[in-house]
Every structure is written in structure tokens, then in C-alpha cells.
Amino acid sequence: MKKLSVLIVLILSVGLANAQVKMNRESGGKSRVAFSLKYGVKAGVNLSNLSNDMTFDPAFSMGTGFQIGALVNLHWGQRTASSLPGTGLWGLQPEFLYSNQVVKSNGGDIKLNYIKVPLMLKVYPLARLSFEVGPEFSYLISSSPESVKVDGATVKIGDCKGFDFGAGVGASYEFNFGLMVGARYSMGFTDLGKNLKWKNNSNIQITAGWLF
């Protein structure tokens, strides 16, 4: 958790530092910001699943959870010479999310609660449409129930906590009045526990948010 806190501070520091960067003065003496910096909030639905590398079969299937959090949206460059700054090809979007992910099994629903920090590199083929890809740093803060019986085996779930590294890919659209909608697929690469070979925590996210 300490490492995750340090990472969050670094991301916010970079965002605040970049907010001070300006372009050289134009011939008219007017300075222009090299990119747009917006803050936002988002929330949405999680559709989650797990893969199993154990000898027994939990019969995993997709369950429904939710996520909520905040973000910083940086958008560089200009689409044309007359466009406003922050309408170019590249962007970066760090996020800080609480994510409740539910996976169904033949022993009942497994609920996993994460703090997530995705860091999305964004490409804007259009001024407001973006495709995104990037790493996702997560910390499993709690899991329930305490244990489940799957395929004749009792598996302890409640003790599962720890760091997970993954990646995400998706798309979003930013309306000019502030509304943002998006969809993303992410996957974790870390086992749920040392002796619990459940991994590839896949998550389809459908979200809406607001940029300020």
C-alpha cells in the first residue's frame, strides 16, 4: 500500500508540474498553453471474470460490480494551426479508482475490492474520440466471502490481499460540454494468492464521467 501511495503522489506531481508548461510567446506577445489540463470524475459498471490454473474447476463466469474514481486528462498539441491547444494527437490520463469486481463460481459470488491506478496513453484520431492503452497498478484491499467450496474443495478467499499488475485497452469520447463516455478491457497478470492460482483477472468496464 505504501508503494501505491508513492505512485499516486508522483502521478499527481507530474500533472501539476505539467500544468505550468507554456509555449513560447507568439509574435503578438500572447502566450498559449501547450496543452489542455482537465480534472474529472468517472463511474461505471465492471463485468469481471477469472482464469483457473488449479486442478479443480470453480466454473468461473462473469459477474457484475462497479467502479468510481477521479482522473487527470492531459491533451497535447493542436489539430491544425488555427485549433486550440489540447486538440492534437496525443494525450495521457492517470486515474485513481475504487473497483468492486465480482466473479461468479459454483461456490457462489467472489467479491474483490481494489484500489486501481491506470495510466492510459491516449491517441486522438479525432479531436474528441480517443483510443487508449497502458499499464494498470492495483492493490487488492479486501475479498469475500471468507471461503468458498468449489468442486469439492474449500478455498480461503478472505486472506487474499496484495499488489497486482495489469494492462488495459479501450476507447472514449469527450463531449464539448464535459460529458465523457468510455469502454475499456483490462487484465491482471498476478495470481490472486501464493497458493491460489487464479489469475488473469479480466474486467470489461463501461463508464461515464465528467471533465472540468
mmCIF file with all atom_site columns, C-alpha atoms in Angstrom, residues 1-203:
data_model
loop_
_atom_site.group_PDB
_atom_site.id
_atom_site.type_symbol
_atom_site.label_atom_id
_atom_site.label_alt_id
_atom_site.label_comp_id
_atom_site.label_asym_id
_atom_site.label_entity_id
_atom_site.label_seq_id
_atom_site.pdbx_PDB_ins_code
_atom_site.Cartn_x
_atom_site.Cartn_y
_atom_site.Cartn_z
_atom_site.occupancy
_atom_site.B_iso_or_equiv
_atom_site.pdbx_formal_charge
_atom_site.auth_seq_id
_atom_site.auth_comp_id
_atom_site.auth_asym_id
_atom_site.auth_atom_id
_atom_site.pdbx_PDB_model_num
ATOM 1   C CA . MET A 1 1   ? 0.000   0.000   0.000   1.00 0.00 ? 1   MET A CA 1
ATOM 2   C CA . LYS A 1 2   ? 2.930   2.322   0.722   1.00 0.00 ? 2   LYS A CA 1
ATOM 3   C CA . LYS A 1 3   ? 4.309   1.814   -2.806  1.00 0.00 ? 3   LYS A CA 1
ATOM 4   C CA . LEU A 1 4   ? 0.886   2.568   -4.275  1.00 0.00 ? 4   LEU A CA 1
ATOM 5   C CA . SER A 1 5   ? 0.616   5.820   -2.274  1.00 0.00 ? 5   SER A CA 1
ATOM 6   C CA . VAL A 1 6   ? 4.050   6.928   -3.524  1.00 0.00 ? 6   VAL A CA 1
ATOM 7   C CA . LEU A 1 7   ? 2.995   6.197   -7.111  1.00 0.00 ? 7   LEU A CA 1
ATOM 8   C CA . ILE A 1 8   ? -0.189  8.270   -6.740  1.00 0.00 ? 8   ILE A CA 1
ATOM 9   C CA . VAL A 1 9   ? 1.765   11.237  -5.343  1.00 0.00 ? 9   VAL A CA 1
ATOM 10  C CA . LEU A 1 10  ? 4.247   11.048  -8.241  1.00 0.00 ? 10  LEU A CA 1
ATOM 11  C CA . ILE A 1 11  ? 1.457   10.985  -10.834 1.00 0.00 ? 11  ILE A CA 1
ATOM 12  C CA . LEU A 1 12  ? -0.306  13.987  -9.293  1.00 0.00 ? 12  LEU A CA 1
ATOM 13  C CA . SER A 1 13  ? 3.012   15.843  -9.008  1.00 0.00 ? 13  SER A CA 1
ATOM 14  C CA . VAL A 1 14  ? 3.756   15.276  -12.692 1.00 0.00 ? 14  VAL A CA 1
ATOM 15  C CA . GLY A 1 15  ? 0.272   16.500  -13.606 1.00 0.00 ? 15  GLY A CA 1
ATOM 16  C CA . LEU A 1 16  ? 0.626   19.675  -11.558 1.00 0.00 ? 16  LEU A CA 1
ATOM 17  C CA . ALA A 1 17  ? 4.132   20.345  -12.893 1.00 0.00 ? 17  ALA A CA 1
ATOM 18  C CA . ASN A 1 18  ? 2.998   19.898  -16.481 1.00 0.00 ? 18  ASN A CA 1
ATOM 19  C CA . ALA A 1 19  ? 0.164   22.354  -15.899 1.00 0.00 ? 19  ALA A CA 1
ATOM 20  C CA . GLN A 1 20  ? 2.779   25.108  -15.639 1.00 0.00 ? 20  GLN A CA 1
ATOM 21  C CA . VAL A 1 21  ? 4.367   24.383  -19.057 1.00 0.00 ? 21  VAL A CA 1
ATOM 22  C CA . LYS A 1 22  ? 3.657   27.031  -21.705 1.00 0.00 ? 22  LYS A CA 1
ATOM 23  C CA . MET A 1 23  ? 4.584   27.536  -25.342 1.00 0.00 ? 23  MET A CA 1
ATOM 24  C CA . ASN A 1 24  ? 6.940   30.311  -26.476 1.00 0.00 ? 24  ASN A CA 1
ATOM 25  C CA . ARG A 1 25  ? 5.340   33.717  -26.863 1.00 0.00 ? 25  ARG A CA 1
ATOM 26  C CA . GLU A 1 26  ? 3.755   34.393  -30.217 1.00 0.00 ? 26  GLU A CA 1
ATOM 27  C CA . SER A 1 27  ? 4.570   37.452  -32.294 1.00 0.00 ? 27  SER A CA 1
ATOM 28  C CA . GLY A 1 28  ? 1.626   39.288  -30.782 1.00 0.00 ? 28  GLY A CA 1
ATOM 29  C CA . GLY A 1 29  ? 3.032   38.787  -27.296 1.00 0.00 ? 29  GLY A CA 1
ATOM 30  C CA . LYS A 1 30  ? 0.266   36.424  -26.222 1.00 0.00 ? 30  LYS A CA 1
ATOM 31  C CA . SER A 1 31  ? 1.329   33.151  -24.570 1.00 0.00 ? 31  SER A CA 1
ATOM 32  C CA . ARG A 1 32  ? -0.679  29.996  -25.095 1.00 0.00 ? 32  ARG A CA 1
ATOM 33  C CA . VAL A 1 33  ? -0.783  26.840  -23.057 1.00 0.00 ? 33  VAL A CA 1
ATOM 34  C CA . ALA A 1 34  ? 0.831   23.929  -24.904 1.00 0.00 ? 34  ALA A CA 1
ATOM 35  C CA . PHE A 1 35  ? -1.920  21.504  -23.891 1.00 0.00 ? 35  PHE A CA 1
ATOM 36  C CA . SER A 1 36  ? -5.215  21.300  -22.050 1.00 0.00 ? 36  SER A CA 1
ATOM 37  C CA . LEU A 1 37  ? -5.329  20.011  -18.482 1.00 0.00 ? 37  LEU A CA 1
ATOM 38  C CA . LYS A 1 38  ? -8.677  18.834  -17.136 1.00 0.00 ? 38  LYS A CA 1
ATOM 39  C CA . TYR A 1 39  ? -9.724  17.090  -13.953 1.00 0.00 ? 39  TYR A CA 1
ATOM 40  C CA . GLY A 1 40  ? -12.613 14.675  -13.879 1.00 0.00 ? 40  GLY A CA 1
ATOM 41  C CA . VAL A 1 41  ? -14.673 12.049  -12.124 1.00 0.00 ? 41  VAL A CA 1
ATOM 42  C CA . LYS A 1 42  ? -15.994 8.779   -13.516 1.00 0.00 ? 42  LYS A CA 1
ATOM 43  C CA . ALA A 1 43  ? -18.144 5.822   -12.515 1.00 0.00 ? 43  ALA A CA 1
ATOM 44  C CA . GLY A 1 44  ? -19.436 2.731   -14.210 1.00 0.00 ? 44  GLY A CA 1
ATOM 45  C CA . VAL A 1 45  ? -20.086 -0.985  -14.399 1.00 0.00 ? 45  VAL A CA 1
ATOM 46  C CA . ASN A 1 46  ? -17.495 -3.783  -14.142 1.00 0.00 ? 46  ASN A CA 1
ATOM 47  C CA . LEU A 1 47  ? -18.046 -7.149  -15.870 1.00 0.00 ? 47  LEU A CA 1
ATOM 48  C CA . SER A 1 48  ? -15.347 -9.406  -14.387 1.00 0.00 ? 48  SER A CA 1
ATOM 49  C CA . ASN A 1 49  ? -14.003 -12.946 -14.721 1.00 0.00 ? 49  ASN A CA 1
ATOM 50  C CA . LEU A 1 50  ? -11.037 -15.112 -13.630 1.00 0.00 ? 50  LEU A CA 1
ATOM 51  C CA . SER A 1 51  ? -8.984  -17.901 -15.165 1.00 0.00 ? 51  SER A CA 1
ATOM 52  C CA . ASN A 1 52  ? -8.108  -21.036 -13.190 1.00 0.00 ? 52  ASN A CA 1
ATOM 53  C CA . ASP A 1 53  ? -4.792  -22.941 -13.082 1.00 0.00 ? 53  ASP A CA 1
ATOM 54  C CA . MET A 1 54  ? -5.825  -25.263 -10.226 1.00 0.00 ? 54  MET A CA 1
ATOM 55  C CA . THR A 1 55  ? -6.710  -28.962 -10.549 1.00 0.00 ? 55  THR A CA 1
ATOM 56  C CA . PHE A 1 56  ? -10.340 -28.365 -9.518  1.00 0.00 ? 56  PHE A CA 1
ATOM 57  C CA . ASP A 1 57  ? -12.845 -26.426 -11.617 1.00 0.00 ? 57  ASP A CA 1
ATOM 58  C CA . PRO A 1 58  ? -14.609 -23.441 -9.980  1.00 0.00 ? 58  PRO A CA 1
ATOM 59  C CA . ALA A 1 59  ? -16.739 -22.905 -13.127 1.00 0.00 ? 59  ALA A CA 1
ATOM 60  C CA . PHE A 1 60  ? -15.977 -19.184 -13.217 1.00 0.00 ? 60  PHE A CA 1
ATOM 61  C CA . SER A 1 61  ? -18.346 -16.897 -15.098 1.00 0.00 ? 61  SER A CA 1
ATOM 62  C CA . MET A 1 62  ? -18.768 -13.164 -15.485 1.00 0.00 ? 62  MET A CA 1
ATOM 63  C CA . GLY A 1 63  ? -20.202 -11.168 -12.582 1.00 0.00 ? 63  GLY A CA 1
ATOM 64  C CA . THR A 1 64  ? -21.271 -7.526  -12.243 1.00 0.00 ? 64  THR A CA 1
ATOM 65  C CA . GLY A 1 65  ? -19.605 -4.938  -9.998  1.00 0.00 ? 65  GLY A CA 1
ATOM 66  C CA . PHE A 1 66  ? -18.884 -1.218  -10.130 1.00 0.00 ? 66  PHE A CA 1
ATOM 67  C CA . GLN A 1 67  ? -16.111 1.383   -10.090 1.00 0.00 ? 67  GLN A CA 1
ATOM 68  C CA . ILE A 1 68  ? -15.824 5.035   -9.099  1.00 0.00 ? 68  ILE A CA 1
ATOM 69  C CA . GLY A 1 69  ? -12.938 7.463   -9.042  1.00 0.00 ? 69  GLY A CA 1
ATOM 70  C CA . ALA A 1 70  ? -11.097 10.547  -10.274 1.00 0.00 ? 70  ALA A CA 1
ATOM 71  C CA . LEU A 1 71  ? -8.772  11.310  -13.181 1.00 0.00 ? 71  LEU A CA 1
ATOM 72  C CA . VAL A 1 72  ? -6.472  13.876  -14.773 1.00 0.00 ? 72  VAL A CA 1
ATOM 73  C CA . ASN A 1 73  ? -6.756  14.338  -18.549 1.00 0.00 ? 73  ASN A CA 1
ATOM 74  C CA . LEU A 1 74  ? -3.809  15.883  -20.429 1.00 0.00 ? 74  LEU A CA 1
ATOM 75  C CA . HIS A 1 75  ? -4.198  16.513  -24.176 1.00 0.00 ? 75  HIS A CA 1
ATOM 76  C CA . TRP A 1 76  ? -1.224  17.864  -26.165 1.00 0.00 ? 76  TRP A CA 1
ATOM 77  C CA . GLY A 1 77  ? -0.816  19.780  -29.385 1.00 0.00 ? 77  GLY A CA 1
ATOM 78  C CA . GLN A 1 78  ? -3.110  21.340  -31.954 1.00 0.00 ? 78  GLN A CA 1
ATOM 79  C CA . ARG A 1 79  ? -5.232  19.639  -34.621 1.00 0.00 ? 79  ARG A CA 1
ATOM 80  C CA . THR A 1 80  ? -4.486  22.450  -37.118 1.00 0.00 ? 80  THR A CA 1
ATOM 81  C CA . ALA A 1 81  ? -2.597  25.755  -36.939 1.00 0.00 ? 81  ALA A CA 1
ATOM 82  C CA . SER A 1 82  ? -5.841  27.534  -36.020 1.00 0.00 ? 82  SER A CA 1
ATOM 83  C CA . SER A 1 83  ? -7.025  24.921  -33.491 1.00 0.00 ? 83  SER A CA 1
ATOM 84  C CA . LEU A 1 84  ? -6.900  25.472  -29.765 1.00 0.00 ? 84  LEU A CA 1
ATOM 85  C CA . PRO A 1 85  ? -4.061  23.836  -27.826 1.00 0.00 ? 85  PRO A CA 1
ATOM 86  C CA . GLY A 1 86  ? -5.109  20.473  -26.439 1.00 0.00 ? 86  GLY A CA 1
ATOM 87  C CA . THR A 1 87  ? -6.672  19.199  -29.660 1.00 0.00 ? 87  THR A CA 1
ATOM 88  C CA . GLY A 1 88  ? -3.707  17.239  -31.035 1.00 0.00 ? 88  GLY A CA 1
ATOM 89  C CA . LEU A 1 89  ? -2.949  13.555  -31.495 1.00 0.00 ? 89  LEU A CA 1
ATOM 90  C CA . TRP A 1 90  ? -1.555  12.557  -28.087 1.00 0.00 ? 90  TRP A CA 1
ATOM 91  C CA . GLY A 1 91  ? -2.834  12.533  -24.526 1.00 0.00 ? 91  GLY A CA 1
ATOM 92  C CA . LEU A 1 92  ? -2.217  10.976  -21.123 1.00 0.00 ? 92  LEU A CA 1
ATOM 93  C CA . GLN A 1 93  ? -4.791  10.047  -18.492 1.00 0.00 ? 93  GLN A CA 1
ATOM 94  C CA . PRO A 1 94  ? -3.799  8.896   -14.964 1.00 0.00 ? 94  PRO A CA 1
ATOM 95  C CA . GLU A 1 95  ? -6.739  7.658   -12.865 1.00 0.00 ? 95  GLU A CA 1
ATOM 96  C CA . PHE A 1 96  ? -7.362  6.750   -9.233  1.00 0.00 ? 96  PHE A CA 1
ATOM 97  C CA . LEU A 1 97  ? -10.244 4.268   -8.848  1.00 0.00 ? 97  LEU A CA 1
ATOM 98  C CA . TYR A 1 98  ? -12.074 2.146   -6.323  1.00 0.00 ? 98  TYR A CA 1
ATOM 99  C CA . SER A 1 99  ? -13.096 -1.012  -8.177  1.00 0.00 ? 99  SER A CA 1
ATOM 100 C CA . ASN A 1 100 ? -15.521 -3.672  -6.946  1.00 0.00 ? 100 ASN A CA 1
ATOM 101 C CA . GLN A 1 101 ? -15.161 -6.794  -9.128  1.00 0.00 ? 101 GLN A CA 1
ATOM 102 C CA . VAL A 1 102 ? -17.498 -9.774  -8.799  1.00 0.00 ? 102 VAL A CA 1
ATOM 103 C CA . VAL A 1 103 ? -16.808 -13.210 -10.298 1.00 0.00 ? 103 VAL A CA 1
ATOM 104 C CA . LYS A 1 104 ? -19.391 -15.994 -10.232 1.00 0.00 ? 104 LYS A CA 1
ATOM 105 C CA . SER A 1 105 ? -18.366 -19.559 -9.333  1.00 0.00 ? 105 SER A CA 1
ATOM 106 C CA . ASN A 1 106 ? -20.109 -22.820 -8.465  1.00 0.00 ? 106 ASN A CA 1
ATOM 107 C CA . GLY A 1 107 ? -19.441 -21.940 -4.815  1.00 0.00 ? 107 GLY A CA 1
ATOM 108 C CA . GLY A 1 108 ? -21.082 -18.514 -5.008  1.00 0.00 ? 108 GLY A CA 1
ATOM 109 C CA . ASP A 1 109 ? -20.029 -14.988 -5.884  1.00 0.00 ? 109 ASP A CA 1
ATOM 110 C CA . ILE A 1 110 ? -16.405 -13.964 -5.220  1.00 0.00 ? 110 ILE A CA 1
ATOM 111 C CA . LYS A 1 111 ? -16.065 -10.239 -4.476  1.00 0.00 ? 111 LYS A CA 1
ATOM 112 C CA . LEU A 1 112 ? -12.726 -8.461  -4.952  1.00 0.00 ? 112 LEU A CA 1
ATOM 113 C CA . ASN A 1 113 ? -12.228 -4.820  -3.935  1.00 0.00 ? 113 ASN A CA 1
ATOM 114 C CA . TYR A 1 114 ? -9.288  -2.973  -5.489  1.00 0.00 ? 114 TYR A CA 1
ATOM 115 C CA . ILE A 1 115 ? -7.622  0.418   -5.459  1.00 0.00 ? 115 ILE A CA 1
ATOM 116 C CA . LYS A 1 116 ? -6.506  0.893   -9.067  1.00 0.00 ? 116 LYS A CA 1
ATOM 117 C CA . VAL A 1 117 ? -4.175  3.382   -10.750 1.00 0.00 ? 117 VAL A CA 1
ATOM 118 C CA . PRO A 1 118 ? -4.398  3.060   -14.559 1.00 0.00 ? 118 PRO A CA 1
ATOM 119 C CA . LEU A 1 119 ? -2.016  5.199   -16.624 1.00 0.00 ? 119 LEU A CA 1
ATOM 120 C CA . MET A 1 120 ? -3.506  5.456   -20.109 1.00 0.00 ? 120 MET A CA 1
ATOM 121 C CA . LEU A 1 121 ? -1.671  6.743   -23.169 1.00 0.00 ? 121 LEU A CA 1
ATOM 122 C CA . LYS A 1 122 ? -4.331  8.214   -25.459 1.00 0.00 ? 122 LYS A CA 1
ATOM 123 C CA . VAL A 1 123 ? -4.335  8.645   -29.233 1.00 0.00 ? 123 VAL A CA 1
ATOM 124 C CA . TYR A 1 124 ? -6.924  11.028  -30.714 1.00 0.00 ? 124 TYR A CA 1
ATOM 125 C CA . PRO A 1 125 ? -7.770  10.204  -34.355 1.00 0.00 ? 125 PRO A CA 1
ATOM 126 C CA . LEU A 1 126 ? -10.488 12.842  -33.953 1.00 0.00 ? 126 LEU A CA 1
ATOM 127 C CA . ALA A 1 127 ? -10.404 15.843  -31.637 1.00 0.00 ? 127 ALA A CA 1
ATOM 128 C CA . ARG A 1 128 ? -12.764 14.214  -29.096 1.00 0.00 ? 128 ARG A CA 1
ATOM 129 C CA . LEU A 1 129 ? -12.506 10.490  -29.869 1.00 0.00 ? 129 LEU A CA 1
ATOM 130 C CA . SER A 1 130 ? -9.569  8.641   -28.314 1.00 0.00 ? 130 SER A CA 1
ATOM 131 C CA . PHE A 1 131 ? -8.157  5.146   -28.181 1.00 0.00 ? 131 PHE A CA 1
ATOM 132 C CA . GLU A 1 132 ? -6.144  4.274   -25.074 1.00 0.00 ? 132 GLU A CA 1
ATOM 133 C CA . VAL A 1 133 ? -3.664  1.709   -23.841 1.00 0.00 ? 133 VAL A CA 1
ATOM 134 C CA . GLY A 1 134 ? -1.450  1.486   -20.782 1.00 0.00 ? 134 GLY A CA 1
ATOM 135 C CA . PRO A 1 135 ? -0.436  -0.234  -17.541 1.00 0.00 ? 135 PRO A CA 1
ATOM 136 C CA . GLU A 1 136 ? -2.714  -0.672  -14.551 1.00 0.00 ? 136 GLU A CA 1
ATOM 137 C CA . PHE A 1 137 ? -1.348  -0.820  -10.995 1.00 0.00 ? 137 PHE A CA 1
ATOM 138 C CA . SER A 1 138 ? -3.778  -2.357  -8.484  1.00 0.00 ? 138 SER A CA 1
ATOM 139 C CA . TYR A 1 139 ? -3.908  -3.259  -4.823  1.00 0.00 ? 139 TYR A CA 1
ATOM 140 C CA . LEU A 1 140 ? -6.448  -5.819  -3.576  1.00 0.00 ? 140 LEU A CA 1
ATOM 141 C CA . ILE A 1 141 ? -7.652  -4.288  -0.306  1.00 0.00 ? 141 ILE A CA 1
ATOM 142 C CA . SER A 1 142 ? -10.307 -6.893  0.593   1.00 0.00 ? 142 SER A CA 1
ATOM 143 C CA . SER A 1 143 ? -12.015 -10.016 -0.695  1.00 0.00 ? 143 SER A CA 1
ATOM 144 C CA . SER A 1 144 ? -15.066 -12.015 0.313   1.00 0.00 ? 144 SER A CA 1
ATOM 145 C CA . PRO A 1 145 ? -16.549 -14.388 1.331   1.00 0.00 ? 145 PRO A CA 1
ATOM 146 C CA . GLU A 1 146 ? -14.050 -15.803 3.827   1.00 0.00 ? 146 GLU A CA 1
ATOM 147 C CA . SER A 1 147 ? -14.061 -19.127 1.963   1.00 0.00 ? 147 SER A CA 1
ATOM 148 C CA . VAL A 1 148 ? -15.922 -20.905 -0.842  1.00 0.00 ? 148 VAL A CA 1
ATOM 149 C CA . LYS A 1 149 ? -16.495 -24.558 -1.655  1.00 0.00 ? 149 LYS A CA 1
ATOM 150 C CA . VAL A 1 150 ? -15.754 -25.209 -5.319  1.00 0.00 ? 150 VAL A CA 1
ATOM 151 C CA . ASP A 1 151 ? -15.706 -28.623 -6.981  1.00 0.00 ? 151 ASP A CA 1
ATOM 152 C CA . GLY A 1 152 ? -15.378 -30.359 -3.603  1.00 0.00 ? 152 GLY A CA 1
ATOM 153 C CA . ALA A 1 153 ? -12.508 -28.138 -2.351  1.00 0.00 ? 153 ALA A CA 1
ATOM 154 C CA . THR A 1 154 ? -12.658 -25.404 0.302   1.00 0.00 ? 154 THR A CA 1
ATOM 155 C CA . VAL A 1 155 ? -10.755 -22.319 -0.812  1.00 0.00 ? 155 VAL A CA 1
ATOM 156 C CA . LYS A 1 156 ? -9.930  -19.434 1.542   1.00 0.00 ? 156 LYS A CA 1
ATOM 157 C CA . ILE A 1 157 ? -10.708 -16.101 -0.109  1.00 0.00 ? 157 ILE A CA 1
ATOM 158 C CA . GLY A 1 158 ? -10.734 -13.618 2.775   1.00 0.00 ? 158 GLY A CA 1
ATOM 159 C CA . ASP A 1 159 ? -6.944  -13.624 3.215   1.00 0.00 ? 159 ASP A CA 1
ATOM 160 C CA . CYS A 1 160 ? -6.252  -12.596 -0.385  1.00 0.00 ? 160 CYS A CA 1
ATOM 161 C CA . LYS A 1 161 ? -4.664  -9.140  -0.482  1.00 0.00 ? 161 LYS A CA 1
ATOM 162 C CA . GLY A 1 162 ? -1.794  -7.582  -2.348  1.00 0.00 ? 162 GLY A CA 1
ATOM 163 C CA . PHE A 1 163 ? -0.413  -5.942  -5.460  1.00 0.00 ? 163 PHE A CA 1
ATOM 164 C CA . ASP A 1 164 ? -1.499  -6.786  -8.996  1.00 0.00 ? 164 ASP A CA 1
ATOM 165 C CA . PHE A 1 165 ? -0.002  -5.525  -12.236 1.00 0.00 ? 165 PHE A CA 1
ATOM 166 C CA . GLY A 1 166 ? -2.058  -5.468  -15.425 1.00 0.00 ? 166 GLY A CA 1
ATOM 167 C CA . ALA A 1 167 ? -2.813  -3.588  -18.625 1.00 0.00 ? 167 ALA A CA 1
ATOM 168 C CA . GLY A 1 168 ? -5.825  -2.050  -20.278 1.00 0.00 ? 168 GLY A CA 1
ATOM 169 C CA . VAL A 1 169 ? -7.029  -1.025  -23.719 1.00 0.00 ? 169 VAL A CA 1
ATOM 170 C CA . GLY A 1 170 ? -10.140 0.923   -24.649 1.00 0.00 ? 170 GLY A CA 1
ATOM 171 C CA . ALA A 1 171 ? -11.794 3.941   -26.233 1.00 0.00 ? 171 ALA A CA 1
ATOM 172 C CA . SER A 1 172 ? -13.603 7.054   -25.031 1.00 0.00 ? 172 SER A CA 1
ATOM 173 C CA . TYR A 1 173 ? -15.462 10.071  -26.358 1.00 0.00 ? 173 TYR A CA 1
ATOM 174 C CA . GLU A 1 174 ? -15.324 13.525  -24.736 1.00 0.00 ? 174 GLU A CA 1
ATOM 175 C CA . PHE A 1 175 ? -18.290 15.800  -25.456 1.00 0.00 ? 175 PHE A CA 1
ATOM 176 C CA . ASN A 1 176 ? -17.601 19.539  -25.629 1.00 0.00 ? 176 ASN A CA 1
ATOM 177 C CA . PHE A 1 177 ? -19.875 20.266  -22.629 1.00 0.00 ? 177 PHE A CA 1
ATOM 178 C CA . GLY A 1 178 ? -17.901 17.950  -20.296 1.00 0.00 ? 178 GLY A CA 1
ATOM 179 C CA . LEU A 1 179 ? -19.534 14.521  -20.504 1.00 0.00 ? 179 LEU A CA 1
ATOM 180 C CA . MET A 1 180 ? -17.153 11.623  -21.170 1.00 0.00 ? 180 MET A CA 1
ATOM 181 C CA . VAL A 1 181 ? -18.194 8.048   -22.017 1.00 0.00 ? 181 VAL A CA 1
ATOM 182 C CA . GLY A 1 182 ? -15.908 5.071   -22.493 1.00 0.00 ? 182 GLY A CA 1
ATOM 183 C CA . ALA A 1 183 ? -15.319 1.342   -22.591 1.00 0.00 ? 183 ALA A CA 1
ATOM 184 C CA . ARG A 1 184 ? -12.148 -0.495  -21.565 1.00 0.00 ? 184 ARG A CA 1
ATOM 185 C CA . TYR A 1 185 ? -10.887 -4.062  -21.251 1.00 0.00 ? 185 TYR A CA 1
ATOM 186 C CA . SER A 1 186 ? -8.231  -4.730  -18.612 1.00 0.00 ? 186 SER A CA 1
ATOM 187 C CA . MET A 1 187 ? -6.429  -7.862  -17.454 1.00 0.00 ? 187 MET A CA 1
ATOM 188 C CA . GLY A 1 188 ? -4.317  -8.571  -14.370 1.00 0.00 ? 188 GLY A CA 1
ATOM 189 C CA . PHE A 1 189 ? -1.211  -10.742 -14.610 1.00 0.00 ? 189 PHE A CA 1
ATOM 190 C CA . THR A 1 190 ? -0.708  -11.685 -10.942 1.00 0.00 ? 190 THR A CA 1
ATOM 191 C CA . ASP A 1 191 ? -2.065  -14.742 -9.086  1.00 0.00 ? 191 ASP A CA 1
ATOM 192 C CA . LEU A 1 192 ? -4.761  -13.950 -6.536  1.00 0.00 ? 192 LEU A CA 1
ATOM 193 C CA . GLY A 1 193 ? -2.696  -15.648 -3.799  1.00 0.00 ? 193 GLY A CA 1
ATOM 194 C CA . LYS A 1 194 ? 0.590   -17.524 -3.329  1.00 0.00 ? 194 LYS A CA 1
ATOM 195 C CA . ASN A 1 195 ? -1.174  -20.888 -3.210  1.00 0.00 ? 195 ASN A CA 1
ATOM 196 C CA . LEU A 1 196 ? -4.204  -19.816 -5.221  1.00 0.00 ? 196 LEU A CA 1
ATOM 197 C CA . LYS A 1 197 ? -3.552  -19.978 -8.958  1.00 0.00 ? 197 LYS A CA 1
ATOM 198 C CA . TRP A 1 198 ? -6.490  -17.845 -10.006 1.00 0.00 ? 198 TRP A CA 1
ATOM 199 C CA . LYS A 1 199 ? -5.300  -15.068 -12.279 1.00 0.00 ? 199 LYS A CA 1
ATOM 200 C CA . ASN A 1 200 ? -5.915  -13.122 -15.499 1.00 0.00 ? 200 ASN A CA 1
ATOM 201 C CA . ASN A 1 201 ? -8.498  -11.098 -13.631 1.00 0.00 ? 201 ASN A CA 1
ATOM 202 C CA . SER A 1 202 ? -10.226 -9.767  -16.739 1.00 0.00 ? 202 SER A CA 1
ATOM 203 C CA . ASN A 1 203 ? -12.544 -6.795  -16.493 1.00 0.00 ? 203 ASN A CA 1
#
